[in-house]
CSV table of C-alpha atoms (C1' of nucleotides) in Angstrom, one decimal:
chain,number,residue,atom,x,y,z
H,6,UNK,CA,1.1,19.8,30.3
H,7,UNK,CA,2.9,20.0,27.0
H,8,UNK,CA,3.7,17.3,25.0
H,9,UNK,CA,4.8,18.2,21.4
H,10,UNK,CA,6.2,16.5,18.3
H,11,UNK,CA,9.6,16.7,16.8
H,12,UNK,CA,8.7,16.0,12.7
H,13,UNK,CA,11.1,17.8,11.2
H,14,UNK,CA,13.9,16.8,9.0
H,15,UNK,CA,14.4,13.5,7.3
H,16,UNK,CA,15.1,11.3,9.8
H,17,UNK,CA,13.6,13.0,12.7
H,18,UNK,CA,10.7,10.4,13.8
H,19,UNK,CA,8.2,11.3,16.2
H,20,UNK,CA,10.2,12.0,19.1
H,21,UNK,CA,7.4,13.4,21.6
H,22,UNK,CA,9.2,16.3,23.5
H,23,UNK,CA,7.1,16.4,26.9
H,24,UNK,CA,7.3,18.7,29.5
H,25,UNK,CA,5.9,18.3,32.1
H,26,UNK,CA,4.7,21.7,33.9
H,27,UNK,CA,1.4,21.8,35.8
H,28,UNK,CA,1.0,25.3,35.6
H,29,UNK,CA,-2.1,27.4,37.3
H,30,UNK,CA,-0.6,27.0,40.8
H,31,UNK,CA,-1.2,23.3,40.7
H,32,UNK,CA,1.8,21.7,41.6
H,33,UNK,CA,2.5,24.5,43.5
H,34,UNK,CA,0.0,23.6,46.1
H,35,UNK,CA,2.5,21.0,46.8
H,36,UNK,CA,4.3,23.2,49.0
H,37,UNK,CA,1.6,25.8,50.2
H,38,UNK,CA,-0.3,24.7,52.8
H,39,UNK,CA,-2.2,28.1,53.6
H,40,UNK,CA,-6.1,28.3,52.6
H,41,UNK,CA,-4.9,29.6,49.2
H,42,UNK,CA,-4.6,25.8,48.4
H,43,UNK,CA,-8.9,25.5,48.5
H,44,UNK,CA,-9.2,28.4,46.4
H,45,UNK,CA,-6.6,26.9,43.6
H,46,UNK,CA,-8.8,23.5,44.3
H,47,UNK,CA,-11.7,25.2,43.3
H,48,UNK,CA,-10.4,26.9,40.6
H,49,UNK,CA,-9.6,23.4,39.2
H,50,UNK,CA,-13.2,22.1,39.9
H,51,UNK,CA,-15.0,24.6,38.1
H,52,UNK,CA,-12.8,22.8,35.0
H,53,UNK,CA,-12.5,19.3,36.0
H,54,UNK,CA,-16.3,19.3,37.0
H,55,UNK,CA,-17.7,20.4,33.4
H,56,UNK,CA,-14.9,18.0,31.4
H,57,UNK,CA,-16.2,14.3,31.8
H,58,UNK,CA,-18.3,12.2,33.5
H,59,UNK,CA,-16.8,8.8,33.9
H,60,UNK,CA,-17.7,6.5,30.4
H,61,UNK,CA,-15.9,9.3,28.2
H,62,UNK,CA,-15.9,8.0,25.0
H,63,UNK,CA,-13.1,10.2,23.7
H,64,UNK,CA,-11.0,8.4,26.6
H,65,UNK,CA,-12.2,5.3,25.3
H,66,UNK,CA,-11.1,5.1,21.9
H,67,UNK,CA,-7.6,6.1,22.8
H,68,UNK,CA,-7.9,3.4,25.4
H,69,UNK,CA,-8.3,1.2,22.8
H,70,UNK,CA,-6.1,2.5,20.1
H,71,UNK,CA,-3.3,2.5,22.6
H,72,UNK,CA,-4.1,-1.3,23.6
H,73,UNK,CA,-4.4,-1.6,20.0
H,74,UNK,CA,-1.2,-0.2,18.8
H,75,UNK,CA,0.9,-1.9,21.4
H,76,UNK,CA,1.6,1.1,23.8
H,77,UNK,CA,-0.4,-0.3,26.7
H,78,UNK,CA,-1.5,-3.3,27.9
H,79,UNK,CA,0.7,-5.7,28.7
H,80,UNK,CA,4.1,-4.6,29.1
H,81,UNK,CA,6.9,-6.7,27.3
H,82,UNK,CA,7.2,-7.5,23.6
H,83,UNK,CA,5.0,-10.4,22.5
H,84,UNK,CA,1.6,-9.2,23.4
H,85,UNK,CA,2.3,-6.2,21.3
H,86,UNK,CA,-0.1,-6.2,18.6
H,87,UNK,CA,1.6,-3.9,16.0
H,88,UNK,CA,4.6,-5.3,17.1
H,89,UNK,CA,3.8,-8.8,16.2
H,90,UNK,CA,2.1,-7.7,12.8
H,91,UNK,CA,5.2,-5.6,12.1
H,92,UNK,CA,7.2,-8.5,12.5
H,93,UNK,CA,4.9,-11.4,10.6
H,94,UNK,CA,4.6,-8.4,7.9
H,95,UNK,CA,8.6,-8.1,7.8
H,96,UNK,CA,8.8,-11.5,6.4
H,97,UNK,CA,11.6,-12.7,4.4
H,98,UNK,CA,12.4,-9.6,2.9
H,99,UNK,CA,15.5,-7.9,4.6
H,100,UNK,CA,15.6,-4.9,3.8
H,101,UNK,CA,12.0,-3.7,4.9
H,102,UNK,CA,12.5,-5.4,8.0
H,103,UNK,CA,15.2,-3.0,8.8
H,104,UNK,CA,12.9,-0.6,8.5
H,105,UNK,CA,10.2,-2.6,10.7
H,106,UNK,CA,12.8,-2.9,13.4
H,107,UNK,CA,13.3,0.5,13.3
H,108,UNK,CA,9.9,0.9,13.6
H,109,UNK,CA,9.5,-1.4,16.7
H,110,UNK,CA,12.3,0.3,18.4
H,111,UNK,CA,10.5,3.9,17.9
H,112,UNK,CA,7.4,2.1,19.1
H,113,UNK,CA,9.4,0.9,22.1
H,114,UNK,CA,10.5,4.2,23.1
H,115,UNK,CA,6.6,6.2,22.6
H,116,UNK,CA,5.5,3.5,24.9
H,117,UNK,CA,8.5,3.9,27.2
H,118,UNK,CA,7.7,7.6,27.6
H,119,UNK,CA,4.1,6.8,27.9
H,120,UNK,CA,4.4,4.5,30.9
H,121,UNK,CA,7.0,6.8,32.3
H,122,UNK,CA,4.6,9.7,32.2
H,123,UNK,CA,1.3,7.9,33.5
H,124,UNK,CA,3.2,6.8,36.4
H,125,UNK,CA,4.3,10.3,37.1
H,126,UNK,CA,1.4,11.3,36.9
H,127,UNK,CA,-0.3,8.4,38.9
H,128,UNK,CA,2.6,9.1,41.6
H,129,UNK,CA,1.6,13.1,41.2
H,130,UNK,CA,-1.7,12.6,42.1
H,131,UNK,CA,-1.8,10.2,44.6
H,132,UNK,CA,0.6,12.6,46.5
H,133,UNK,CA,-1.5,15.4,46.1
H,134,UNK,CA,-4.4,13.8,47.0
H,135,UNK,CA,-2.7,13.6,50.1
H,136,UNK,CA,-1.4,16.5,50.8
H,137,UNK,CA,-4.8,18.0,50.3
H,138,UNK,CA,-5.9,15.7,53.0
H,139,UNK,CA,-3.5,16.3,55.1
H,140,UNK,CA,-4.5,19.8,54.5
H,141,UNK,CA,-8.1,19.0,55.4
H,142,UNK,CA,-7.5,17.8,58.3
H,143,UNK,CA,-5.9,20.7,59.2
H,144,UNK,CA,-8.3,22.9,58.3
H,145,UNK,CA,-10.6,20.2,60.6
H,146,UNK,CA,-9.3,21.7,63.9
H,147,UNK,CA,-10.6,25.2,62.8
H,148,UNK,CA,-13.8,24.8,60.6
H,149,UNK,CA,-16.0,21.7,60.3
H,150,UNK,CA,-15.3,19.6,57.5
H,151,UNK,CA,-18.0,16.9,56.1
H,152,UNK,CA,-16.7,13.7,54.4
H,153,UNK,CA,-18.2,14.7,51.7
H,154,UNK,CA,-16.7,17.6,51.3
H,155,UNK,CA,-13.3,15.4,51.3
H,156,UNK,CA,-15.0,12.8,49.2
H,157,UNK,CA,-15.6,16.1,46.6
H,158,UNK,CA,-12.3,17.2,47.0
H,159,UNK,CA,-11.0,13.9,46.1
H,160,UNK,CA,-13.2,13.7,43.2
H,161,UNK,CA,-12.1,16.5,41.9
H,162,UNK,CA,-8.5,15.9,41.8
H,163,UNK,CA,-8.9,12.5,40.3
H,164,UNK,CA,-11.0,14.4,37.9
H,165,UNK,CA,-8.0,16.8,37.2
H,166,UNK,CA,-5.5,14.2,36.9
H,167,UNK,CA,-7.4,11.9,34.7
H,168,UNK,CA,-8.1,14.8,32.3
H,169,UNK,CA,-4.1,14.9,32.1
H,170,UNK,CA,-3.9,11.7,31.6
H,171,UNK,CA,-6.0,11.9,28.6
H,172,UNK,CA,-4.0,14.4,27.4
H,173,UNK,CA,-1.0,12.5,27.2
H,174,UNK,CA,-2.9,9.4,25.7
H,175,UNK,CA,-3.9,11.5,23.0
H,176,UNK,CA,-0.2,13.0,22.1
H,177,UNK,CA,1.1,9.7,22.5
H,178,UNK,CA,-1.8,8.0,20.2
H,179,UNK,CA,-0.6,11.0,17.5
H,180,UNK,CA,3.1,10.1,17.9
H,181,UNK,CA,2.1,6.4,17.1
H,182,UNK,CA,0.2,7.8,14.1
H,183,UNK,CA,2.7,9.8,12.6
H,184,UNK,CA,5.4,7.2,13.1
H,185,UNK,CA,2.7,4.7,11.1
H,186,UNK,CA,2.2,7.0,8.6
H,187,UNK,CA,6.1,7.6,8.5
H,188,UNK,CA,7.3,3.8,8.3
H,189,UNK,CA,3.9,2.0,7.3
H,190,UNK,CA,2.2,3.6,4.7
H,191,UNK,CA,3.9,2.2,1.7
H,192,UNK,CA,2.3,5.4,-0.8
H,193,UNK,CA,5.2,7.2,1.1
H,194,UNK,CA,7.8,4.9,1.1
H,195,UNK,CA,7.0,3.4,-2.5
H,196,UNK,CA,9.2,1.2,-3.8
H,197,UNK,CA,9.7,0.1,-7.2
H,198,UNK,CA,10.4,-3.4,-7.8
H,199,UNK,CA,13.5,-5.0,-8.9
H,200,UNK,CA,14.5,-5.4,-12.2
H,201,UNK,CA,13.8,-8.6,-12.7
H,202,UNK,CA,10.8,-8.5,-10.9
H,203,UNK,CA,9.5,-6.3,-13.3
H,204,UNK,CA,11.1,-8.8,-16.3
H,205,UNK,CA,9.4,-11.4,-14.8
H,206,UNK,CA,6.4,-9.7,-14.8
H,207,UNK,CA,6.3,-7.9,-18.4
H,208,UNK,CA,7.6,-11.5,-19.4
H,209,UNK,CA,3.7,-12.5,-18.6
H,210,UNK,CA,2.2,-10.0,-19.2
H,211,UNK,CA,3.5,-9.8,-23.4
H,212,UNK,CA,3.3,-13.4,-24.0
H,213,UNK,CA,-0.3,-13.8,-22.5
H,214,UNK,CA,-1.0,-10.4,-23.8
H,215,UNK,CA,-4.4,-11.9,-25.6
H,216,UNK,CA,-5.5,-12.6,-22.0
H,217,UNK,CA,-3.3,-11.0,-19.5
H,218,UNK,CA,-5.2,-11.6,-16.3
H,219,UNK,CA,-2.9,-14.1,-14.2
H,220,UNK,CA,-5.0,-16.7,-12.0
H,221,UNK,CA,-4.6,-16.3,-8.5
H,222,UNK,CA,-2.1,-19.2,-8.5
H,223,UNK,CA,-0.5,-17.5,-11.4
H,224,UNK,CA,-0.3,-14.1,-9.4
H,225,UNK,CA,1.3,-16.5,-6.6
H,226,UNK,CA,3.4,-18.0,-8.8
H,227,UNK,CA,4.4,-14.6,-10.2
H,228,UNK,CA,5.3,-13.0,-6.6
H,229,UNK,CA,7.1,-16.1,-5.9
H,230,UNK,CA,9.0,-15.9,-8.7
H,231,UNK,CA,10.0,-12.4,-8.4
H,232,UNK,CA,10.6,-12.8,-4.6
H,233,UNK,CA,8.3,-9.8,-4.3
H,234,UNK,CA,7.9,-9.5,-0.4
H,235,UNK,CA,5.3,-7.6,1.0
H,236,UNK,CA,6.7,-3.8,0.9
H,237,UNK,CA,3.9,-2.8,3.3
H,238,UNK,CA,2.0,-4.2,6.2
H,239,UNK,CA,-1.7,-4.9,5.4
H,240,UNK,CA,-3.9,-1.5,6.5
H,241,UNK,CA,-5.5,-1.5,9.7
H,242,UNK,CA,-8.7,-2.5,8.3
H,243,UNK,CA,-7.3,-5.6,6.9
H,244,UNK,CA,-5.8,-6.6,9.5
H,245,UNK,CA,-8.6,-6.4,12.1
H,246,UNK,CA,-11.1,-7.9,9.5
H,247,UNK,CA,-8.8,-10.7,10.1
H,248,UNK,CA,-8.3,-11.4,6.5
H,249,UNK,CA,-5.2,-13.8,5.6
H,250,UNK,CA,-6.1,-13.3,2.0
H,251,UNK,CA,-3.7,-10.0,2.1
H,252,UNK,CA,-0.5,-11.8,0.2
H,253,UNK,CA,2.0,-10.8,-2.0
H,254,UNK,CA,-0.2,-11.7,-4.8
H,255,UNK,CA,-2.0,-8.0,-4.5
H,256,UNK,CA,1.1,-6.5,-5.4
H,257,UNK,CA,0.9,-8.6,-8.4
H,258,UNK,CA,-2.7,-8.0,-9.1
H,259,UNK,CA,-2.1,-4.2,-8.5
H,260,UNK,CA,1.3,-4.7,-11.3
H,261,UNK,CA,-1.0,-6.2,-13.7
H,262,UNK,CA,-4.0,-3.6,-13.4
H,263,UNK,CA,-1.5,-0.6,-13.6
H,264,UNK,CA,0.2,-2.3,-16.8
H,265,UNK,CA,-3.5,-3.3,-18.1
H,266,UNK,CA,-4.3,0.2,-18.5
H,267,UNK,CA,-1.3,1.9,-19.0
H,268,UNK,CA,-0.8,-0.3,-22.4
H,269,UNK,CA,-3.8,-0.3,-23.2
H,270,UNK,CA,-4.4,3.7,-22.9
H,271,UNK,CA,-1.1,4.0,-25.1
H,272,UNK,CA,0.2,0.9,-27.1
H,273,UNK,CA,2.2,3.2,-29.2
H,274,UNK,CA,4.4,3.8,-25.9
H,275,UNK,CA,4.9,0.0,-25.2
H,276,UNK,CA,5.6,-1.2,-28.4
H,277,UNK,CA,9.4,-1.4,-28.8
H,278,UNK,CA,8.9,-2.9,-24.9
H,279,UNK,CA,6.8,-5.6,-26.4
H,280,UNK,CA,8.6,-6.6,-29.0
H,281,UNK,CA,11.4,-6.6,-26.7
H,282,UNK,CA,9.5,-9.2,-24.4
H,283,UNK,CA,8.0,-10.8,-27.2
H,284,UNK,CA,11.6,-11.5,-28.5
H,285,UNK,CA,13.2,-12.4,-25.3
H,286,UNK,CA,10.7,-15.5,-25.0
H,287,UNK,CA,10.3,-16.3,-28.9
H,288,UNK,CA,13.8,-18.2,-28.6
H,289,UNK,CA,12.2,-20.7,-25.6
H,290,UNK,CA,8.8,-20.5,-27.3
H,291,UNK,CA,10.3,-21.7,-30.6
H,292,UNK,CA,11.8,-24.8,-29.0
H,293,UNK,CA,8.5,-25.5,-26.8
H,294,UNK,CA,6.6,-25.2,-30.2
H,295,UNK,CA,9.2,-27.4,-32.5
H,296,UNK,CA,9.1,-30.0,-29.4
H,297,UNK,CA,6.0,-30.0,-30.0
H,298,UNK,CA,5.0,-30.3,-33.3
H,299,UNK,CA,7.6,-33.2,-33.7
H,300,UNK,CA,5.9,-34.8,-30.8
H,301,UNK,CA,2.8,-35.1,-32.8
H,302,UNK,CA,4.1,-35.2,-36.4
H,303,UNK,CA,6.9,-36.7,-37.7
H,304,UNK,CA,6.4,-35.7,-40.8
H,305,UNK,CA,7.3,-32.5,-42.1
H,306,UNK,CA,4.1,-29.8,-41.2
H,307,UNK,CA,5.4,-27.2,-43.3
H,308,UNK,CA,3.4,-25.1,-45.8
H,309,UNK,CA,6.3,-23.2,-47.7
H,310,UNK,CA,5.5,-19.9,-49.0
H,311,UNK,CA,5.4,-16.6,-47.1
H,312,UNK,CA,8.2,-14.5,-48.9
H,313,UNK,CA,7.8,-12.9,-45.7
H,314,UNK,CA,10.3,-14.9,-43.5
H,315,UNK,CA,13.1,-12.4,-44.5
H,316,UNK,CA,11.8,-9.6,-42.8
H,317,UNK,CA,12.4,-11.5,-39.2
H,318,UNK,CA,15.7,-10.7,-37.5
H,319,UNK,CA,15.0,-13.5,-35.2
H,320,UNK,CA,16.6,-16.8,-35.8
H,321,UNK,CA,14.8,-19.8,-37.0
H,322,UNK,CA,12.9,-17.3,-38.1
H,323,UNK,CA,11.4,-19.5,-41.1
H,324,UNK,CA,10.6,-22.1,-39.2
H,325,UNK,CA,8.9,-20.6,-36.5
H,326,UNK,CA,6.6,-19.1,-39.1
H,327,UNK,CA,6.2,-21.9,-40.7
H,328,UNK,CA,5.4,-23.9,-37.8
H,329,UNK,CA,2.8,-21.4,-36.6
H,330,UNK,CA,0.7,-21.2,-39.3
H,331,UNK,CA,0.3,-25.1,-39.4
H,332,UNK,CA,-0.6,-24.5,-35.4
H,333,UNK,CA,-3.4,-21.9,-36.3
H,334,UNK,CA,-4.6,-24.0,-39.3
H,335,UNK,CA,-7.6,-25.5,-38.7
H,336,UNK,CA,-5.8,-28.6,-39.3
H,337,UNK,CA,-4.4,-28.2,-36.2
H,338,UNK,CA,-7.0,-26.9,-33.8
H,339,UNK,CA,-7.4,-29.7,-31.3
H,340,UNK,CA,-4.2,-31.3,-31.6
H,341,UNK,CA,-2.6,-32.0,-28.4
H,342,UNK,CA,-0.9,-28.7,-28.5
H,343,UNK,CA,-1.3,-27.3,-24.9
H,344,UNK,CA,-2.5,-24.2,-23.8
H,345,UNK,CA,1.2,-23.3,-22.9
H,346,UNK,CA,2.1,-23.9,-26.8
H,347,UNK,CA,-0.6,-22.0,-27.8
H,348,UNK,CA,0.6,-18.7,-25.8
H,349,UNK,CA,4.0,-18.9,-26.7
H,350,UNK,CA,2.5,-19.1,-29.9
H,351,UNK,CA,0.6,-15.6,-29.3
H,352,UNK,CA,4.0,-14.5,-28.5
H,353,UNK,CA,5.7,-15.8,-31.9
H,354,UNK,CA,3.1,-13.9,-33.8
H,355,UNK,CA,3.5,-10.8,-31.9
H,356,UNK,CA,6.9,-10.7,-32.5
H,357,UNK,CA,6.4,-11.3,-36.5
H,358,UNK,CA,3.7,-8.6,-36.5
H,359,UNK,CA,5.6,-5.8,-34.5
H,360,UNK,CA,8.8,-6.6,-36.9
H,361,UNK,CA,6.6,-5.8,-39.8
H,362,UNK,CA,6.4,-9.3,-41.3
H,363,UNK,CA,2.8,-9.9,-41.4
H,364,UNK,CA,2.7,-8.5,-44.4
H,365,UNK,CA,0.7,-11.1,-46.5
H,366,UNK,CA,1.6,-14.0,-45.3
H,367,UNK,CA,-0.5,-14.4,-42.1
H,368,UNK,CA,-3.4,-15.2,-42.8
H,369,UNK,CA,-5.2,-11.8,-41.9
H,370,UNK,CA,-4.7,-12.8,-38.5
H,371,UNK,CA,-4.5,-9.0,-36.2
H,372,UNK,CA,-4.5,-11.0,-33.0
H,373,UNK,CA,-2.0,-9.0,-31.9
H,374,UNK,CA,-1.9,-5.7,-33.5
H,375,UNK,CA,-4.4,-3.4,-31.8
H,376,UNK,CA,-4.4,-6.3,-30.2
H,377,UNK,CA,-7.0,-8.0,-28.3
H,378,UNK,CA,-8.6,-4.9,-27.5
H,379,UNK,CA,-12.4,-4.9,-28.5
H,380,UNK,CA,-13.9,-2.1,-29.5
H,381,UNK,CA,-15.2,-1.0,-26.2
H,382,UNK,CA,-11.9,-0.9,-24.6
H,383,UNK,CA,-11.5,-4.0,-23.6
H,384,UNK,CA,-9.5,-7.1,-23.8
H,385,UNK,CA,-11.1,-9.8,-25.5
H,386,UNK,CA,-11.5,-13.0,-23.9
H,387,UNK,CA,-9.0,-15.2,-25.5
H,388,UNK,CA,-10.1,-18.1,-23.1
H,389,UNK,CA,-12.1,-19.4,-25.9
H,390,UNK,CA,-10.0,-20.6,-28.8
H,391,UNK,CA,-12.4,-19.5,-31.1
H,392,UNK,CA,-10.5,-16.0,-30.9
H,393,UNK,CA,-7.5,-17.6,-31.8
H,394,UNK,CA,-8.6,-18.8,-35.3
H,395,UNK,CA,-11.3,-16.4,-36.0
H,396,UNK,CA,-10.2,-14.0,-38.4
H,397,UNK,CA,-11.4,-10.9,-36.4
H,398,UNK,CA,-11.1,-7.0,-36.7
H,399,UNK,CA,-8.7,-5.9,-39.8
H,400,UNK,CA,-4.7,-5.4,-39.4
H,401,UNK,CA,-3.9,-2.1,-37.9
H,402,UNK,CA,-6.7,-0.6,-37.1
H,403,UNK,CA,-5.2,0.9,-33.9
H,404,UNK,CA,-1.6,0.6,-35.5
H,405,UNK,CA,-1.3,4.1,-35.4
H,406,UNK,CA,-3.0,5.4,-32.6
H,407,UNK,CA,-1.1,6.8,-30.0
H,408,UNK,CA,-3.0,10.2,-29.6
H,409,UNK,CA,-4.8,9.3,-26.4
P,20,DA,C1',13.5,22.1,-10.4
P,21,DG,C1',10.7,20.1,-13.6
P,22,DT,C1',9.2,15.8,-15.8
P,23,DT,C1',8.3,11.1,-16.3
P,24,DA,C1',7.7,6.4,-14.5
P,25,DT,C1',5.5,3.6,-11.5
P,26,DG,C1',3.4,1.4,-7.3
P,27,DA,C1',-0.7,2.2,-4.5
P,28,DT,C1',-5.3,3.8,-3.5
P,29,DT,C1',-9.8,5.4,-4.5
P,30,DT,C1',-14.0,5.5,-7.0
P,31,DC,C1',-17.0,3.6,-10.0
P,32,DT,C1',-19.1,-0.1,-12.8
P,33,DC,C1',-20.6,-4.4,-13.9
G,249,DG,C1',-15.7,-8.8,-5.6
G,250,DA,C1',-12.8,-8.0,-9.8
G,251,DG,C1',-11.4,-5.0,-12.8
G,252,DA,C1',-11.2,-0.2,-15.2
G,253,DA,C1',-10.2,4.4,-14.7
G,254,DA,C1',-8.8,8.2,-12.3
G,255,DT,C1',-5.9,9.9,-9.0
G,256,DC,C1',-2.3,10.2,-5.6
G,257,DA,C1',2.5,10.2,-4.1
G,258,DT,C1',7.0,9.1,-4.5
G,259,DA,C1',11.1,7.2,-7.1
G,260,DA,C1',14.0,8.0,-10.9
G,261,DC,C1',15.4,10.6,-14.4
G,262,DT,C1',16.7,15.0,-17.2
DNA sequence: AGTTATGATTTCTC
DNA sequence: GAGAAATCATAACT
């Protein structure tokens, strides 16, 4: 029995080429009726009777990986178990479910051949079984022949065929693999995200640099957002653990801890992407913080100084300044200003440090230079407001550092 | 073809 | 168990 795989070239999936050739005289037995036949029988028994004795573990697993991938068990669609994950996995998004369907119909066809096979093979045996019987009791009218002899022989052959059998379960559980690893296994097939997924994203991530660790409704909220659909079915392990917690929201996570440390090992790199982001949202963040700051003071809040307002090419630039050092006063600290206000204030003050502008004017405020990044590496937990006010670590410490 | 960017996974630590 | 860091593997770019 042969049963090989065709891998190569792009597109080529695991199309198992089987041939099926019984070789050693045994199908030939089919049509030889002389005495030969006993000697090719025990030729086979010497191998069969050494392979396995019937609760063969090896047999078992693929049992169960083939139940578990869908090739056997019950026969049509729904009970399919990788089919059905497959499909819940394919989700909304359309174009990986092209590829799911694609894997589904390659699925289909391994567990076409499969079936095909094992009855051949089921069909093979049972006729040889009889034909040795036959042959038996032919041999009857000139030897004696105990029934247990015939019981042995049958044995034997069962043995045989059974042994071929697992053969083909085992090429057929590697055709299944390799067409996983081939449509499944998302390190292969990586995707990057859309643009504006990955707007969305840096979006967050600058204006809650001081703390950019998204909740898990915020992850949500983020995937959503983004329409990030799940480019890859949960592993194996995930699945059978029966975890539901597998969501979209990993890919998030897994955005966030990649960005984490890729800014934080080189902040020289993302600088011009910061202030980029920092910008984009300083326009909305200036209205949010002007909305609010009227809301709670109709008078005007303004400490006018800071020669440094020239320096911003941003408009309103003045009185977003302005504005944000009254919010970082102490005079302010407890005001009804949200926690919203107070990050798109982080962002403001980025965007007036990267443009240079902090100069004198703010208050020797480095919340955003090197950043929130405390000395061991880390960021600093900005959950506590106190890091907002506190004067901390001097300006541009890590300004210049972009050697590691 | 070589390089860089980037999403995912693994390993380790706390 | 979450996150950091290292690493892998592929997409995208030069």
């Amino acid at each position: 029995l042969q049963f090989t795989h065709c891998v190569s070239g792009n597109h080529n999936l695991p199309t198992p080429v089987h041939k099926y050739s019984l070789d050693s005289g045994g199908l030939r037995v089919f049509h030889c009726l002389s005495p030969l036949c006993f000697q090719i029988i025990s030729s086979l028994s010497i191998r069969g009777a050494q392979e396995e004795d019937p609760p063969d573990p090896q047999l078992m697993r693929l049992d169960n990986m083939l139940l578990a991938e869908g090739v056997s068990g019950p026969e049509k669609g729904g009970g399919s178990a990788a089919a059905a994950a497959a499909a819940a996995a394919s989700g909304g998004s359309s174009d990986n479910s092209i590829e799911h369907s694609d894997y589904r119909a390659k699925l289909t066809q391994i567990r076409q051949i499969y079936h095909t096979e094992l009855e051949k093979y089921e069909q093979a045996c049972n006729e040889f079984t009889t034909h040795v019987m036959n042959l038996l009791r032919e041999q009857s009218r000139t030897r004696p022949i105990s029934p247990k002899e015939i019981e042995r022989m049958v044995g034997i052959i069962h043995r045989k065929f059974s042994s071929i059998q697992m053969q083909l379960k085992q090429s057929t559980c590697e055709a299944v693999m390799i067409l996983r690893s081939r449509f499944l296994d998302a390190r292969r097939k990586r995707r990057n995200f859309s643009k504006q997924a990955t707007e969305i994203l840096n979006e967050y991530f600058y204006s809650h640099l001081s703390n950019p660790y998204p909740s898990e409704e915020a992850k949500e909220e983020l995937a959503k957002k983004c329409s990030i659909t799940v480019s890859q079915e949960p592993r194996r392990e995930e699945r059978s653990r029966g975890s539901d917690c597998w969501q979209t929201s990993v890919l998030v996570s897994n955005w966030f801890g990649n960005k984490r440390i890729r800014y934080k090992k080189n902040i020289g790199k993302f600088q011009e992407e910061a202030n980029l982001y920092a910008a984009k949202t300083a326009v909305t963040a200036a209205h949010a913080v002007a909305a609010a700051v009227q809301n709670n003071q109709t008078n005007s809040p303004t400490t006018p100084n800071s020669g440094s307002s020239g320096s911003f090419n941003l408009p309103n630039s003045g009185d977003m300044f302005m504005n944000m050092q009254s919010l970082n006063g102490d005079s302010y600290q407890g005001s009804q200003v949200g926690a919203n206000v107070q990050s798109q204030v982080d962002t403001l003050r980025h965007v007036i440090n990267q443009t240079g502008g902090y100069s004198d004017g703010l208050g020797g405020n480095s919340l955003y230079s090197p950043h929130n990044l405390n000395a061991n590496g880390g960021w600093q937990d900005a959950t506590t407001p106190s890091s907002v006010t506190s004067p901390t670590e001097g300006p541009g410490s890590v300004h210049s550092d972009t050697s590691n």
